């Protein structure tokens, strides 16, 4: 995604990634060592998803937890690859996050998927990007019929 941006947008993207990193708390769990790569790539997935928006920091989400692989969720009582909760936490399996970017053709990208949940929950809050919220409402009406057709 980044490689396809022009120079001006690459600069904007990097500034947004840097700001996102400064705004969040990142934690590796279950014996995983947090690396700069993990922090940058998870942040870049959020910026990739929100690049066209004015308000892109997903303000409600202050913590990003990274497990080495699928993890047991006490909330859902299941093993998950990712989770986004209303308490402001995005949780990711690093293995599955990496696989999501490694295989561009399977249409499965854990980073984008979980950041999309965060974006949707963030948009429910007052002070979010109103143009996006309005667009999203219209899109959901159209998409509902299309999803029914796909099933």
Short mmCIF file of C-alpha atoms in Angstrom, two decimals:
data_model
loop_
_atom_site.label_atom_id
_atom_site.label_comp_id
_atom_site.label_asym_id
_atom_site.label_seq_id
_atom_site.Cartn_x
_atom_site.Cartn_y
_atom_site.Cartn_z
CA UNK A 1 0.00 0.00 0.00
CA UNK A 2 2.69 2.44 1.07
CA UNK A 3 4.87 1.75 -1.98
CA UNK A 4 2.04 2.79 -4.29
CA UNK A 5 1.67 6.24 -2.68
CA UNK A 6 3.22 9.31 -4.29
CA UNK A 7 6.00 11.13 -2.41
CA UNK A 8 3.65 13.67 -0.83
CA UNK A 9 1.32 10.96 0.47
CA UNK A 10 4.26 8.85 1.69
CA UNK A 11 5.36 11.78 3.85
CA UNK A 12 1.79 12.24 5.15
CA UNK A 13 1.50 8.49 5.83
CA UNK A 14 4.76 8.39 7.81
CA UNK A 15 3.77 11.44 9.87
CA UNK A 16 0.46 9.80 10.69
CA UNK A 17 2.15 6.53 11.67
CA UNK A 18 4.50 8.44 13.95
CA UNK A 19 1.63 10.31 15.58
CA UNK A 20 -0.36 7.09 15.99
CA UNK A 21 2.60 5.43 17.71
CA UNK A 22 3.00 8.37 20.08
CA UNK A 23 -0.71 8.25 20.92
CA UNK A 24 -0.93 4.53 21.82
CA UNK A 25 0.42 2.07 24.34
CA UNK A 26 1.78 -1.12 22.77
CA UNK A 27 2.27 -4.31 24.78
CA UNK A 28 3.54 -7.75 23.82
CA UNK A 29 2.04 -10.58 25.83
CA UNK A 30 2.56 -14.28 26.46
CA UNK A 31 6.36 -14.10 26.30
CA UNK A 32 6.51 -12.18 23.02
CA UNK A 33 9.17 -9.47 22.80
CA UNK A 34 7.78 -6.20 21.46
CA UNK A 35 9.79 -4.95 18.49
CA UNK A 36 9.83 -1.70 16.56
CA UNK A 37 8.56 -3.65 13.54
CA UNK A 38 5.45 -4.75 15.45
CA UNK A 39 4.71 -1.21 16.60
CA UNK A 40 5.27 0.34 13.17
CA UNK A 41 3.35 -2.28 11.18
CA UNK A 42 0.33 -2.40 13.47
CA UNK A 43 0.22 1.40 13.41
CA UNK A 44 0.58 1.40 9.62
CA UNK A 45 -2.44 -0.91 9.34
CA UNK A 46 -4.54 1.67 11.20
CA UNK A 47 -3.23 4.48 9.00
CA UNK A 48 -3.81 2.46 5.83
CA UNK A 49 -7.44 2.03 6.82
CA UNK A 50 -7.98 5.66 7.87
CA UNK A 51 -5.75 7.43 5.35
CA UNK A 52 -8.62 9.32 3.67
CA UNK A 53 -10.10 10.54 6.95
CA UNK A 54 -9.44 13.77 8.77
CA UNK A 55 -9.66 12.13 12.21
CA UNK A 56 -7.49 9.04 11.99
CA UNK A 57 -6.07 8.34 15.45
CA UNK A 58 -8.92 6.11 16.65
CA UNK A 59 -8.89 8.16 19.85
CA UNK A 60 -10.99 5.76 21.89
CA UNK A 61 -8.42 3.00 21.39
CA UNK A 62 -5.38 3.68 23.54
CA UNK A 63 -3.91 0.18 23.87
CA UNK A 64 -2.72 -2.38 21.36
CA UNK A 65 -1.86 -5.81 22.75
CA UNK A 66 0.06 -8.30 20.64
CA UNK A 67 0.18 -12.04 21.30
CA UNK A 68 2.56 -14.38 19.48
CA UNK A 69 -0.34 -16.47 18.09
CA UNK A 70 -4.06 -17.05 18.63
CA UNK A 71 -4.95 -16.33 22.26
CA UNK A 72 -7.66 -17.26 24.71
CA UNK A 73 -10.15 -14.47 25.25
CA UNK A 74 -11.73 -14.32 28.69
CA UNK A 75 -14.47 -12.16 27.16
CA UNK A 76 -15.64 -14.56 24.45
CA UNK A 77 -14.25 -17.71 26.10
CA UNK A 78 -12.76 -18.75 22.74
CA UNK A 79 -9.39 -18.73 21.04
CA UNK A 80 -9.10 -15.68 18.78
CA UNK A 81 -6.69 -14.26 16.23
CA UNK A 82 -7.83 -10.75 17.06
CA UNK A 83 -10.23 -8.79 19.18
CA UNK A 84 -11.35 -5.20 19.50
CA UNK A 85 -13.25 -4.25 22.60
CA UNK A 86 -15.27 -1.29 23.72
CA UNK A 87 -12.81 -0.66 26.57
CA UNK A 88 -10.38 0.79 24.02
CA UNK A 89 -8.12 -2.19 23.38
CA UNK A 90 -7.15 -3.81 20.09
CA UNK A 91 -5.67 -7.31 20.48
CA UNK A 92 -3.78 -9.09 17.70
CA UNK A 93 -2.02 -12.38 17.07
CA UNK A 94 1.34 -11.41 15.55
CA UNK A 95 1.50 -14.64 13.54
CA UNK A 96 -1.89 -13.97 11.97
CA UNK A 97 -1.18 -10.28 11.51
CA UNK A 98 1.92 -11.13 9.47
CA UNK A 99 0.07 -13.77 7.45
CA UNK A 100 -2.58 -11.19 6.56
CA UNK A 101 -0.03 -9.03 4.77
CA UNK A 102 1.98 -11.95 3.36
CA UNK A 103 -0.93 -13.32 1.35
CA UNK A 104 -2.59 -10.48 -0.56
CA UNK A 105 -4.93 -12.78 -2.47
CA UNK A 106 -6.85 -14.50 0.31
CA UNK A 107 -8.72 -11.32 1.34
CA UNK A 108 -7.92 -12.00 4.99
CA UNK A 109 -5.98 -9.26 6.75
CA UNK A 110 -6.16 -9.35 10.53
CA UNK A 111 -4.65 -5.88 10.98
CA UNK A 112 -7.17 -4.18 8.69
CA UNK A 113 -9.99 -6.31 10.09
CA UNK A 114 -9.38 -5.35 13.73
CA UNK A 115 -8.65 -1.71 12.90
CA UNK A 116 -11.96 -1.63 10.98
CA UNK A 117 -13.74 -2.75 14.16
CA UNK A 118 -11.92 -0.01 16.05
CA UNK A 119 -12.88 2.56 13.40
CA UNK A 120 -16.53 1.54 13.55
CA UNK A 121 -16.62 1.75 17.35
CA UNK A 122 -14.68 5.02 17.29
CA UNK A 123 -17.23 6.52 14.87
CA UNK A 124 -20.00 5.95 17.41
CA UNK A 125 -18.38 8.54 19.65
CA UNK A 126 -19.14 12.24 19.51
CA UNK A 127 -16.56 14.32 17.66
CA UNK A 128 -15.69 11.70 15.07
CA UNK A 129 -15.34 12.33 11.35
CA UNK A 130 -18.94 13.27 10.47
CA UNK A 131 -18.46 12.94 6.71
CA UNK A 132 -17.23 9.38 7.16
CA UNK A 133 -20.04 8.55 9.59
CA UNK A 134 -22.63 9.74 7.07
CA UNK A 135 -20.94 7.82 4.24
CA UNK A 136 -20.71 4.69 6.38
CA UNK A 137 -24.45 4.79 7.12
CA UNK A 138 -25.26 4.97 3.40
CA UNK A 139 -22.73 2.24 2.60
CA UNK A 140 -24.20 -0.12 5.19
CA UNK A 141 -27.65 0.20 3.60
CA UNK A 142 -26.29 -0.71 0.18
CA UNK A 143 -23.92 -3.38 1.50
CA UNK A 144 -26.64 -5.20 3.44
CA UNK A 145 -28.37 -6.31 0.22
CA UNK A 146 -25.06 -7.18 -1.43
CA UNK A 147 -23.97 -9.33 1.52
CA UNK A 148 -27.29 -11.19 1.39
CA UNK A 149 -26.69 -11.88 -2.32
CA UNK A 150 -23.17 -13.18 -1.59
CA UNK A 151 -24.43 -15.71 0.93
#
